[in-house]
């Protein structure tokens, strides 16, 4: 499964994220424009009391974070 970013966006997790691929069907996070990239996944200020996030069999490609956050 592909998660394709159409611009220089990011995922800000304020709760929980469940991305559970399999060995045969990985989840690939990538940008449409590989030169521009995307900004990745952020867990900034996510409360410690939130349910645990799970990222299994995921691939993250062409991340280009620029804001230092």
PDB file of N, CA, C, O and CB in Angstrom:
ATOM      1  N   UNK A   1       0.838  -1.163   0.000  1.00  0.00           N
ATOM      2  CA  UNK A   1       0.000   0.000   0.000  1.00  0.00           C
ATOM      3  C   UNK A   1       0.890   1.235   0.000  1.00  0.00           C
ATOM      4  O   UNK A   1       1.858   1.308   0.757  1.00  0.00           O
ATOM      5  CB  UNK A   1      -0.957  -0.007   1.206  1.00  0.00           C
ATOM      6  N   UNK A   2       0.567   2.194  -0.839  1.00  0.00           N
ATOM      7  CA  UNK A   2       1.319   3.440  -0.920  1.00  0.00           C
ATOM      8  C   UNK A   2       0.539   4.575  -0.273  1.00  0.00           C
ATOM      9  O   UNK A   2      -0.660   4.736  -0.503  1.00  0.00           O
ATOM     10  CB  UNK A   2       1.645   3.780  -2.379  1.00  0.00           C
ATOM     11  N   UNK A   3       1.237   5.355   0.536  1.00  0.00           N
ATOM     12  CA  UNK A   3       0.723   6.609   1.063  1.00  0.00           C
ATOM     13  C   UNK A   3       1.558   7.684   0.375  1.00  0.00           C
ATOM     14  O   UNK A   3       2.720   7.890   0.723  1.00  0.00           O
ATOM     15  CB  UNK A   3       0.811   6.689   2.665  1.00  0.00           C
ATOM     16  N   UNK A   4       0.966   8.368  -0.599  1.00  0.00           N
ATOM     17  CA  UNK A   4       1.709   9.314  -1.432  1.00  0.00           C
ATOM     18  C   UNK A   4       1.346  10.750  -1.064  1.00  0.00           C
ATOM     19  O   UNK A   4       0.177  11.134  -1.102  1.00  0.00           O
ATOM     20  CB  UNK A   4       1.428   9.057  -2.927  1.00  0.00           C
ATOM     21  N   UNK A   5       2.346  11.528  -0.714  1.00  0.00           N
ATOM     22  CA  UNK A   5       2.154  12.932  -0.364  1.00  0.00           C
ATOM     23  C   UNK A   5       2.237  13.766  -1.630  1.00  0.00           C
ATOM     24  O   UNK A   5       3.188  13.643  -2.401  1.00  0.00           O
ATOM     25  CB  UNK A   5       3.205  13.404   0.681  1.00  0.00           C
ATOM     26  N   UNK A   6       1.243  14.613  -1.842  1.00  0.00           N
ATOM     27  CA  UNK A   6       1.149  15.424  -3.050  1.00  0.00           C
ATOM     28  C   UNK A   6       1.919  16.741  -2.921  1.00  0.00           C
ATOM     29  O   UNK A   6       1.919  17.549  -3.850  1.00  0.00           O
ATOM     30  CB  UNK A   6      -0.309  15.709  -3.370  1.00  0.00           C
ATOM     31  N   UNK A   7       2.557  16.957  -1.806  1.00  0.00           N
ATOM     32  CA  UNK A   7       3.348  18.165  -1.561  1.00  0.00           C
ATOM     33  C   UNK A   7       4.260  17.930  -0.370  1.00  0.00           C
ATOM     34  O   UNK A   7       4.397  16.803   0.106  1.00  0.00           O
ATOM     35  CB  UNK A   7       2.432  19.397  -1.317  1.00  0.00           C
ATOM     36  N   UNK A   8       4.879  18.996   0.109  1.00  0.00           N
ATOM     37  CA  UNK A   8       5.846  18.923   1.217  1.00  0.00           C
ATOM     38  C   UNK A   8       5.083  18.936   2.548  1.00  0.00           C
ATOM     39  O   UNK A   8       5.196  19.879   3.331  1.00  0.00           O
ATOM     40  CB  UNK A   8       6.873  20.117   1.151  1.00  0.00           C
ATOM     41  N   UNK A   9       4.312  17.881   2.786  1.00  0.00           N
ATOM     42  CA  UNK A   9       3.455  17.767   3.966  1.00  0.00           C
ATOM     43  C   UNK A   9       4.055  16.819   4.979  1.00  0.00           C
ATOM     44  O   UNK A   9       5.061  16.159   4.718  1.00  0.00           O
ATOM     45  CB  UNK A   9       2.059  17.297   3.574  1.00  0.00           C
ATOM     46  N   UNK A  10       3.422  16.759   6.144  1.00  0.00           N
ATOM     47  CA  UNK A  10       3.836  15.830   7.190  1.00  0.00           C
ATOM     48  C   UNK A  10       2.606  15.310   7.909  1.00  0.00           C
ATOM     49  O   UNK A  10       1.506  15.843   7.760  1.00  0.00           O
ATOM     50  CB  UNK A  10       4.810  16.507   8.188  1.00  0.00           C
ATOM     51  N   UNK A  11       2.809  14.272   8.683  1.00  0.00           N
ATOM     52  CA  UNK A  11       1.768  13.736   9.553  1.00  0.00           C
ATOM     53  C   UNK A  11       2.110  14.165  10.972  1.00  0.00           C
ATOM     54  O   UNK A  11       3.173  13.822  11.489  1.00  0.00           O
ATOM     55  CB  UNK A  11       1.653  12.166   9.433  1.00  0.00           C
ATOM     56  N   UNK A  12       1.209  14.916  11.601  1.00  0.00           N
ATOM     57  CA  UNK A  12       1.357  15.313  13.005  1.00  0.00           C
ATOM     58  C   UNK A  12       0.460  14.418  13.844  1.00  0.00           C
ATOM     59  O   UNK A  12      -0.765  14.496  13.749  1.00  0.00           O
ATOM     60  CB  UNK A  12       0.999  16.829  13.219  1.00  0.00           C
ATOM     61  N   UNK A  13       1.061  13.575  14.659  1.00  0.00           N
ATOM     62  CA  UNK A  13       0.299  12.641  15.488  1.00  0.00           C
ATOM     63  C   UNK A  13       0.055  13.298  16.841  1.00  0.00           C
ATOM     64  O   UNK A  13       0.995  13.587  17.581  1.00  0.00           O
ATOM     65  CB  UNK A  13       1.052  11.274  15.652  1.00  0.00           C
ATOM     66  N   UNK A  14      -1.201  13.526  17.152  1.00  0.00           N
ATOM     67  CA  UNK A  14      -1.579  14.099  18.443  1.00  0.00           C
ATOM     68  C   UNK A  14      -2.311  13.052  19.282  1.00  0.00           C
ATOM     69  O   UNK A  14      -2.690  13.306  20.425  1.00  0.00           O
ATOM     70  CB  UNK A  14      -2.465  15.357  18.249  1.00  0.00           C
ATOM     71  N   UNK A  15      -2.498  11.892  18.700  1.00  0.00           N
ATOM     72  CA  UNK A  15      -3.197  10.810  19.372  1.00  0.00           C
ATOM     73  C   UNK A  15      -2.445   9.514  19.159  1.00  0.00           C
ATOM     74  O   UNK A  15      -1.402   9.281  19.769  1.00  0.00           O
ATOM     75  CB  UNK A  15      -4.642  10.689  18.867  1.00  0.00           C
ATOM     76  N   UNK A  16      -2.976   8.680  18.299  1.00  0.00           N
ATOM     77  CA  UNK A  16      -2.397   7.363  18.037  1.00  0.00           C
ATOM     78  C   UNK A  16      -2.396   7.132  16.535  1.00  0.00           C
ATOM     79  O   UNK A  16      -3.329   7.538  15.842  1.00  0.00           O
ATOM     80  CB  UNK A  16      -3.185   6.234  18.778  1.00  0.00           C
ATOM     81  N   UNK A  17      -1.361   6.486  16.031  1.00  0.00           N
ATOM     82  CA  UNK A  17      -1.323   6.079  14.632  1.00  0.00           C
ATOM     83  C   UNK A  17      -1.088   4.573  14.580  1.00  0.00           C
ATOM     84  O   UNK A  17      -0.188   4.052  15.238  1.00  0.00           O
ATOM     85  CB  UNK A  17      -0.214   6.852  13.842  1.00  0.00           C
ATOM     86  N   UNK A  18      -1.895   3.893  13.803  1.00  0.00           N
ATOM     87  CA  UNK A  18      -1.746   2.453  13.588  1.00  0.00           C
ATOM     88  C   UNK A  18      -1.507   2.239  12.100  1.00  0.00           C
ATOM     89  O   UNK A  18      -2.417   2.416  11.290  1.00  0.00           O
ATOM     90  CB  UNK A  18      -3.011   1.652  14.088  1.00  0.00           C
ATOM     91  N   UNK A  19      -0.315   1.869  11.749  1.00  0.00           N
ATOM     92  CA  UNK A  19       0.034   1.567  10.363  1.00  0.00           C
ATOM     93  C   UNK A  19       0.652   0.175  10.384  1.00  0.00           C
ATOM     94  O   UNK A  19       1.838   0.010  10.668  1.00  0.00           O
ATOM     95  CB  UNK A  19       1.026   2.652   9.738  1.00  0.00           C
ATOM     96  N   UNK A  20      -0.161  -0.808  10.083  1.00  0.00           N
ATOM     97  CA  UNK A  20       0.285  -2.193  10.213  1.00  0.00           C
ATOM     98  C   UNK A  20       0.225  -2.888   8.862  1.00  0.00           C
ATOM     99  O   UNK A  20      -0.814  -3.399   8.442  1.00  0.00           O
ATOM    100  CB  UNK A  20      -0.573  -2.950  11.247  1.00  0.00           C
ATOM    101  N   UNK A  21       1.372  -2.891   8.196  1.00  0.00           N
ATOM    102  CA  UNK A  21       1.483  -3.632   6.951  1.00  0.00           C
ATOM    103  C   UNK A  21       1.834  -5.081   7.270  1.00  0.00           C
ATOM    104  O   UNK A  21       1.777  -5.516   8.420  1.00  0.00           O
ATOM    105  CB  UNK A  21       2.545  -2.995   6.013  1.00  0.00           C
ATOM    106  N   UNK A  22       2.191  -5.800   6.240  1.00  0.00           N
ATOM    107  CA  UNK A  22       2.642  -7.182   6.411  1.00  0.00           C
ATOM    108  C   UNK A  22       3.951  -7.351   5.648  1.00  0.00           C
ATOM    109  O   UNK A  22       4.360  -6.466   4.897  1.00  0.00           O
ATOM    110  CB  UNK A  22       1.560  -8.206   5.911  1.00  0.00           C
ATOM    111  N   UNK A  23       4.595  -8.475   5.844  1.00  0.00           N
ATOM    112  CA  UNK A  23       5.838  -8.743   5.133  1.00  0.00           C
ATOM    113  C   UNK A  23       5.595  -8.753   3.616  1.00  0.00           C
ATOM    114  O   UNK A  23       6.462  -8.344   2.843  1.00  0.00           O
ATOM    115  CB  UNK A  23       6.442 -10.088   5.595  1.00  0.00           C
ATOM    116  N   UNK A  24       4.426  -9.217   3.201  1.00  0.00           N
ATOM    117  CA  UNK A  24       4.106  -9.283   1.773  1.00  0.00           C
ATOM    118  C   UNK A  24       3.503  -7.991   1.225  1.00  0.00           C
ATOM    119  O   UNK A  24       3.542  -7.759   0.016  1.00  0.00           O
ATOM    120  CB  UNK A  24       3.155 -10.418   1.523  1.00  0.00           C
ATOM    121  N   UNK A  25       2.945  -7.149   2.095  1.00  0.00           N
ATOM    122  CA  UNK A  25       2.342  -5.891   1.658  1.00  0.00           C
ATOM    123  C   UNK A  25       2.722  -4.778   2.630  1.00  0.00           C
ATOM    124  O   UNK A  25       1.989  -4.470   3.569  1.00  0.00           O
ATOM    125  CB  UNK A  25       0.796  -6.022   1.553  1.00  0.00           C
ATOM    126  N   UNK A  26       3.884  -4.187   2.381  1.00  0.00           N
ATOM    127  CA  UNK A  26       4.372  -3.105   3.230  1.00  0.00           C
ATOM    128  C   UNK A  26       3.598  -1.822   2.953  1.00  0.00           C
ATOM    129  O   UNK A  26       3.031  -1.644   1.876  1.00  0.00           O
ATOM    130  CB  UNK A  26       5.877  -2.880   3.009  1.00  0.00           C
ATOM    131  N   UNK A  27       3.585  -0.940   3.934  1.00  0.00           N
ATOM    132  CA  UNK A  27       3.029   0.393   3.756  1.00  0.00           C
ATOM    133  C   UNK A  27       4.202   1.314   3.451  1.00  0.00           C
ATOM    134  O   UNK A  27       5.138   1.419   4.243  1.00  0.00           O
ATOM    135  CB  UNK A  27       2.221   0.872   5.029  1.00  0.00           C
ATOM    136  N   UNK A  28       4.150   1.976   2.311  1.00  0.00           N
ATOM    137  CA  UNK A  28       5.239   2.848   1.872  1.00  0.00           C
ATOM    138  C   UNK A  28       4.754   4.295   1.897  1.00  0.00           C
ATOM    139  O   UNK A  28       3.824   4.662   1.179  1.00  0.00           O
ATOM    140  CB  UNK A  28       5.737   2.454   0.444  1.00  0.00           C
ATOM    141  N   UNK A  29       5.391   5.103   2.726  1.00  0.00           N
ATOM    142  CA  UNK A  29       5.104   6.532   2.803  1.00  0.00           C
ATOM    143  C   UNK A  29       6.135   7.234   1.912  1.00  0.00           C
ATOM    144  O   UNK A  29       7.339   7.112   2.140  1.00  0.00           O
ATOM    145  CB  UNK A  29       5.157   7.067   4.306  1.00  0.00           C
ATOM    146  N   UNK A  30       5.671   7.957   0.914  1.00  0.00           N
ATOM    147  CA  UNK A  30       6.609   8.608   0.001  1.00  0.00           C
ATOM    148  C   UNK A  30       5.942   9.812  -0.671  1.00  0.00           C
ATOM    149  O   UNK A  30       4.714   9.892  -0.719  1.00  0.00           O
ATOM    150  CB  UNK A  30       7.117   7.604  -1.066  1.00  0.00           C
ATOM    151  N   UNK A  31       6.749  10.751  -1.192  1.00  0.00           N
ATOM    152  CA  UNK A  31       6.188  11.905  -1.876  1.00  0.00           C
ATOM    153  C   UNK A  31       6.030  11.638  -3.368  1.00  0.00           C
ATOM    154  O   UNK A  31       6.705  10.778  -3.933  1.00  0.00           O
ATOM    155  CB  UNK A  31       7.063  13.129  -1.652  1.00  0.00           C
ATOM    156  N   UNK A  32       5.136  12.381  -3.991  1.00  0.00           N
ATOM    157  CA  UNK A  32       5.029  12.359  -5.450  1.00  0.00           C
ATOM    158  C   UNK A  32       6.309  12.918  -6.057  1.00  0.00           C
ATOM    159  O   UNK A  32       6.842  12.362  -7.018  1.00  0.00           O
ATOM    160  CB  UNK A  32       3.793  13.171  -5.931  1.00  0.00           C
ATOM    161  N   UNK A  33       6.801  14.022  -5.492  1.00  0.00           N
ATOM    162  CA  UNK A  33       8.010  14.686  -5.979  1.00  0.00           C
ATOM    163  C   UNK A  33       9.173  14.296  -5.060  1.00  0.00           C
ATOM    164  O   UNK A  33       9.269  14.803  -3.942  1.00  0.00           O
ATOM    165  CB  UNK A  33       7.822  16.251  -6.028  1.00  0.00           C
ATOM    166  N   UNK A  34      10.041  13.418  -5.512  1.00  0.00           N
ATOM    167  CA  UNK A  34      11.128  12.927  -4.654  1.00  0.00           C
ATOM    168  C   UNK A  34      12.205  13.974  -4.404  1.00  0.00           C
ATOM    169  O   UNK A  34      12.960  13.851  -3.439  1.00  0.00           O
ATOM    170  CB  UNK A  34      11.759  11.703  -5.273  1.00  0.00           C
ATOM    171  N   UNK A  35      12.296  14.992  -5.238  1.00  0.00           N
ATOM    172  CA  UNK A  35      13.258  16.074  -5.004  1.00  0.00           C
ATOM    173  C   UNK A  35      12.785  16.954  -3.858  1.00  0.00           C
ATOM    174  O   UNK A  35      13.577  17.318  -2.989  1.00  0.00           O
ATOM    175  CB  UNK A  35      13.457  16.921  -6.283  1.00  0.00           C
ATOM    176  N   UNK A  36      11.507  17.299  -3.846  1.00  0.00           N
ATOM    177  CA  UNK A  36      10.927  18.110  -2.782  1.00  0.00           C
ATOM    178  C   UNK A  36      10.778  17.307  -1.494  1.00  0.00           C
ATOM    179  O   UNK A  36      11.010  17.828  -0.403  1.00  0.00           O
ATOM    180  CB  UNK A  36       9.571  18.663  -3.215  1.00  0.00           C
ATOM    181  N   UNK A  37      10.395  16.053  -1.619  1.00  0.00           N
ATOM    182  CA  UNK A  37      10.218  15.179  -0.455  1.00  0.00           C
ATOM    183  C   UNK A  37       8.963  15.493   0.332  1.00  0.00           C
ATOM    184  O   UNK A  37       8.074  16.210  -0.125  1.00  0.00           O
ATOM    185  CB  UNK A  37      11.409  15.283   0.451  1.00  0.00           C
ATOM    186  N   UNK A  38       8.919  14.935   1.525  1.00  0.00           N
ATOM    187  CA  UNK A  38       7.834  15.197   2.466  1.00  0.00           C
ATOM    188  C   UNK A  38       8.474  15.340   3.831  1.00  0.00           C
ATOM    189  O   UNK A  38       9.671  15.093   3.972  1.00  0.00           O
ATOM    190  CB  UNK A  38       6.741  14.056   2.451  1.00  0.00           C
ATOM    191  N   UNK A  39       7.709  15.732   4.847  1.00  0.00           N
ATOM    192  CA  UNK A  39       8.302  16.106   6.134  1.00  0.00           C
ATOM    193  C   UNK A  39       8.227  15.040   7.216  1.00  0.00           C
ATOM    194  O   UNK A  39       8.595  15.310   8.359  1.00  0.00           O
ATOM    195  CB  UNK A  39       7.643  17.325   6.633  1.00  0.00           C
ATOM    196  N   UNK A  40       7.770  13.852   6.896  1.00  0.00           N
ATOM    197  CA  UNK A  40       7.813  12.767   7.863  1.00  0.00           C
ATOM    198  C   UNK A  40       6.640  12.726   8.827  1.00  0.00           C
ATOM    199  O   UNK A  40       5.598  13.345   8.610  1.00  0.00           O
ATOM    200  CB  UNK A  40       9.057  12.858   8.633  1.00  0.00           C
ATOM    201  N   UNK A  41       6.848  11.971   9.900  1.00  0.00           N
ATOM    202  CA  UNK A  41       5.835  11.769  10.934  1.00  0.00           C
ATOM    203  C   UNK A  41       6.351  12.414  12.214  1.00  0.00           C
ATOM    204  O   UNK A  41       7.484  12.163  12.626  1.00  0.00           O
ATOM    205  CB  UNK A  41       5.520  10.239  11.150  1.00  0.00           C
ATOM    206  N   UNK A  42       5.522  13.246  12.846  1.00  0.00           N
ATOM    207  CA  UNK A  42       5.912  13.945  14.073  1.00  0.00           C
ATOM    208  C   UNK A  42       5.030  13.490  15.241  1.00  0.00           C
ATOM    209  O   UNK A  42       3.813  13.361  15.108  1.00  0.00           O
ATOM    210  CB  UNK A  42       5.809  15.484  13.883  1.00  0.00           C
ATOM    211  N   UNK A  43       5.672  13.252  16.382  1.00  0.00           N
ATOM    212  CA  UNK A  43       4.970  12.936  17.621  1.00  0.00           C
ATOM    213  C   UNK A  43       5.209  14.068  18.619  1.00  0.00           C
ATOM    214  O   UNK A  43       5.358  13.820  19.815  1.00  0.00           O
ATOM    215  CB  UNK A  43       5.443  11.562  18.206  1.00  0.00           C
ATOM    216  N   UNK A  44       5.247  15.285  18.141  1.00  0.00           N
ATOM    217  CA  UNK A  44       5.531  16.463  18.948  1.00  0.00           C
ATOM    218  C   UNK A  44       4.342  16.784  19.851  1.00  0.00           C
ATOM    219  O   UNK A  44       3.228  16.985  19.366  1.00  0.00           O
ATOM    220  CB  UNK A  44       5.868  17.668  18.049  1.00  0.00           C
ATOM    221  N   UNK A  45       4.573  16.831  21.148  1.00  0.00           N
ATOM    222  CA  UNK A  45       3.567  17.157  22.158  1.00  0.00           C
ATOM    223  C   UNK A  45       2.421  16.138  22.216  1.00  0.00           C
ATOM    224  O   UNK A  45       1.305  16.478  22.608  1.00  0.00           O
ATOM    225  CB  UNK A  45       3.003  18.534  21.886  1.00  0.00           C
ATOM    226  N   UNK A  46       2.697  14.914  21.833  1.00  0.00           N
ATOM    227  CA  UNK A  46       1.701  13.851  21.966  1.00  0.00           C
ATOM    228  C   UNK A  46       1.700  13.403  23.431  1.00  0.00           C
ATOM    229  O   UNK A  46       2.747  13.011  23.947  1.00  0.00           O
ATOM    230  CB  UNK A  46       2.009  12.638  20.990  1.00  0.00           C
ATOM    231  N   UNK A  47       0.561  13.454  24.105  1.00  0.00           N
ATOM    232  CA  UNK A  47       0.522  13.070  25.523  1.00  0.00           C
ATOM    233  C   UNK A  47       0.996  11.628  25.751  1.00  0.00           C
ATOM    234  O   UNK A  47       0.658  10.725  24.985  1.00  0.00           O
ATOM    235  CB  UNK A  47      -0.897  13.235  26.066  1.00  0.00           C
ATOM    236  N   UNK A  48       1.766  11.432  26.794  1.00  0.00           N
ATOM    237  CA  UNK A  48       2.271  10.102  27.142  1.00  0.00           C
ATOM    238  C   UNK A  48       1.141   9.155  27.538  1.00  0.00           C
ATOM    239  O   UNK A  48       1.317   7.936  27.530  1.00  0.00           O
ATOM    240  CB  UNK A  48       3.283  10.204  28.280  1.00  0.00           C
ATOM    241  N   UNK A  49      -0.007   9.709  27.880  1.00  0.00           N
ATOM    242  CA  UNK A  49      -1.148   8.886  28.279  1.00  0.00           C
ATOM    243  C   UNK A  49      -1.930   8.332  27.085  1.00  0.00           C
ATOM    244  O   UNK A  49      -2.838   7.521  27.265  1.00  0.00           O
ATOM    245  CB  UNK A  49      -2.074   9.693  29.157  1.00  0.00           C
ATOM    246  N   UNK A  50      -1.588   8.758  25.885  1.00  0.00           N
ATOM    247  CA  UNK A  50      -2.278   8.243  24.688  1.00  0.00           C
ATOM    248  C   UNK A  50      -1.976   6.760  24.491  1.00  0.00           C
ATOM    249  O   UNK A  50      -0.936   6.271  24.933  1.00  0.00           O
ATOM    250  CB  UNK A  50      -1.857   9.042  23.427  1.00  0.00           C
ATOM    251  N   UNK A  51      -2.884   6.049  23.828  1.00  0.00           N
ATOM    252  CA  UNK A  51      -2.582   4.652  23.488  1.00  0.00           C
ATOM    253  C   UNK A  51      -1.322   4.579  22.619  1.00  0.00           C
ATOM    254  O   UNK A  51      -1.011   5.516  21.884  1.00  0.00           O
ATOM    255  CB  UNK A  51      -3.785   3.994  22.752  1.00  0.00           C
ATOM    256  N   UNK A  52      -0.622   3.486  22.710  1.00  0.00           N
ATOM    257  CA  UNK A  52       0.622   3.289  21.970  1.00  0.00           C
ATOM    258  C   UNK A  52       0.381   3.259  20.464  1.00  0.00           C
ATOM    259  O   UNK A  52      -0.560   2.621  19.992  1.00  0.00           O
ATOM    260  CB  UNK A  52       1.300   1.997  22.413  1.00  0.00           C
ATOM    261  N   UNK A  53       1.233   3.951  19.714  1.00  0.00           N
ATOM    262  CA  UNK A  53       1.181   3.896  18.256  1.00  0.00           C
ATOM    263  C   UNK A  53       1.934   2.666  17.773  1.00  0.00           C
ATOM    264  O   UNK A  53       2.850   2.183  18.440  1.00  0.00           O
ATOM    265  CB  UNK A  53       1.774   5.184  17.628  1.00  0.00           C
ATOM    266  N   UNK A  54       1.538   2.161  16.600  1.00  0.00           N
ATOM    267  CA  UNK A  54       2.179   0.977  16.025  1.00  0.00           C
ATOM    268  C   UNK A  54       2.499   1.260  14.564  1.00  0.00           C
ATOM    269  O   UNK A  54       1.618   1.639  13.792  1.00  0.00           O
ATOM    270  CB  UNK A  54       1.267  -0.286  16.161  1.00  0.00           C
ATOM    271  N   UNK A  55       3.759   1.075  14.188  1.00  0.00           N
ATOM    272  CA  UNK A  55       4.216   1.183  12.799  1.00  0.00           C
ATOM    273  C   UNK A  55       4.949  -0.117  12.482  1.00  0.00           C
ATOM    274  O   UNK A  55       6.103  -0.296  12.872  1.00  0.00           O
ATOM    275  CB  UNK A  55       5.152   2.455  12.574  1.00  0.00           C
ATOM    276  N   UNK A  56       4.279  -1.017  11.777  1.00  0.00           N
ATOM    277  CA  UNK A  56       4.865  -2.321  11.444  1.00  0.00           C
ATOM    278  C   UNK A  56       4.920  -2.493   9.937  1.00  0.00           C
ATOM    279  O   UNK A  56       3.972  -2.175   9.219  1.00  0.00           O
ATOM    280  CB  UNK A  56       4.057  -3.472  12.087  1.00  0.00           C
ATOM    281  N   UNK A  57       6.040  -3.000   9.483  1.00  0.00           N
ATOM    282  CA  UNK A  57       6.232  -3.232   8.053  1.00  0.00           C
ATOM    283  C   UNK A  57       5.929  -1.966   7.261  1.00  0.00           C
ATOM    284  O   UNK A  57       5.152  -1.977   6.306  1.00  0.00           O
ATOM    285  CB  UNK A  57       5.343  -4.390   7.569  1.00  0.00           C
ATOM    286  N   UNK A  58       6.567  -0.867   7.686  1.00  0.00           N
ATOM    287  CA  UNK A  58       6.413   0.419   7.020  1.00  0.00           C
ATOM    288  C   UNK A  58       7.770   0.856   6.457  1.00  0.00           C
ATOM    289  O   UNK A  58       8.817   0.587   7.046  1.00  0.00           O
ATOM    290  CB  UNK A  58       5.845   1.491   8.003  1.00  0.00           C
ATOM    291  N   UNK A  59       7.730   1.517   5.336  1.00  0.00           N
ATOM    292  CA  UNK A  59       8.922   2.095   4.717  1.00  0.00           C
ATOM    293  C   UNK A  59       8.671   3.582   4.559  1.00  0.00           C
ATOM    294  O   UNK A  59       7.595   3.997   4.127  1.00  0.00           O
ATOM    295  CB  UNK A  59       9.251   1.418   3.335  1.00  0.00           C
ATOM    296  N   UNK A  60       9.675   4.390   4.912  1.00  0.00           N
ATOM    297  CA  UNK A  60       9.578   5.841   4.799  1.00  0.00           C
ATOM    298  C   UNK A  60      10.650   6.296   3.822  1.00  0.00           C
ATOM    299  O   UNK A  60      11.841   6.106   4.073  1.00  0.00           O
ATOM    300  CB  UNK A  60       9.737   6.544   6.195  1.00  0.00           C
ATOM    301  N   UNK A  61      10.237   6.896   2.710  1.00  0.00           N
ATOM    302  CA  UNK A  61      11.167   7.251   1.640  1.00  0.00           C
ATOM    303  C   UNK A  61      11.116   8.735   1.320  1.00  0.00           C
ATOM    304  O   UNK A  61      10.045   9.341   1.312  1.00  0.00           O
ATOM    305  CB  UNK A  61      10.863   6.445   0.392  1.00  0.00           C
ATOM    306  N   UNK A  62      12.268   9.309   1.060  1.00  0.00           N
ATOM    307  CA  UNK A  62      12.426  10.695   0.599  1.00  0.00           C
ATOM    308  C   UNK A  62      11.888  11.723   1.588  1.00  0.00           C
ATOM    309  O   UNK A  62      11.279  12.715   1.189  1.00  0.00           O
ATOM    310  CB  UNK A  62      11.731  10.873  -0.727  1.00  0.00           C
ATOM    311  N   UNK A  63      12.112  11.488   2.868  1.00  0.00           N
ATOM    312  CA  UNK A  63      11.739  12.478   3.867  1.00  0.00           C
ATOM    313  C   UNK A  63      12.737  13.630   3.842  1.00  0.00           C
ATOM    314  O   UNK A  63      13.947  13.408   3.891  1.00  0.00           O
ATOM    315  CB  UNK A  63      11.671  11.842   5.273  1.00  0.00           C
ATOM    316  N   UNK A  64      12.239  14.840   3.768  1.00  0.00           N
ATOM    317  CA  UNK A  64      13.085  16.043   3.728  1.00  0.00           C
ATOM    318  C   UNK A  64      12.534  17.053   4.729  1.00  0.00           C
ATOM    319  O   UNK A  64      11.942  18.054   4.324  1.00  0.00           O
ATOM    320  CB  UNK A  64      13.139  16.661   2.280  1.00  0.00           C
ATOM    321  N   UNK A  65      12.711  16.819   5.994  1.00  0.00           N
ATOM    322  CA  UNK A  65      12.246  17.765   7.015  1.00  0.00           C
ATOM    323  C   UNK A  65      13.116  19.008   6.965  1.00  0.00           C
ATOM    324  O   UNK A  65      14.338  18.911   6.851  1.00  0.00           O
ATOM    325  CB  UNK A  65      12.279  17.127   8.437  1.00  0.00           C
ATOM    326  N   UNK A  66      12.489  20.181   7.051  1.00  0.00           N
ATOM    327  CA  UNK A  66      13.238  21.420   6.942  1.00  0.00           C
ATOM    328  C   UNK A  66      13.017  22.367   8.108  1.00  0.00           C
ATOM    329  O   UNK A  66      13.747  23.350   8.236  1.00  0.00           O
ATOM    330  CB  UNK A  66      12.881  22.108   5.676  1.00  0.00           C
ATOM    331  N   UNK A  67      12.040  22.108   8.959  1.00  0.00           N
ATOM    332  CA  UNK A  67      11.718  23.076  10.002  1.00  0.00           C
ATOM    333  C   UNK A  67      12.329  22.751  11.362  1.00  0.00           C
ATOM    334  O   UNK A  67      12.143  23.510  12.313  1.00  0.00           O
ATOM    335  CB  UNK A  67      10.240  23.175  10.142  1.00  0.00           C
ATOM    336  N   UNK A  68      13.046  21.652  11.470  1.00  0.00           N
ATOM    337  CA  UNK A  68      13.684  21.289  12.730  1.00  0.00           C
ATOM    338  C   UNK A  68      12.737  20.782  13.786  1.00  0.00           C
ATOM    339  O   UNK A  68      13.149  20.584  14.929  1.00  0.00           O
ATOM    340  CB  UNK A  68      14.410  22.443  13.264  1.00  0.00           C
ATOM    341  N   UNK A  69      11.494  20.565  13.450  1.00  0.00           N
ATOM    342  CA  UNK A  69      10.522  20.071  14.424  1.00  0.00           C
ATOM    343  C   UNK A  69      10.244  18.606  14.189  1.00  0.00           C
ATOM    344  O   UNK A  69       9.448  18.005  14.911  1.00  0.00           O
ATOM    345  CB  UNK A  69       9.221  20.873  14.356  1.00  0.00           C
TER     346      UNK A  69
END
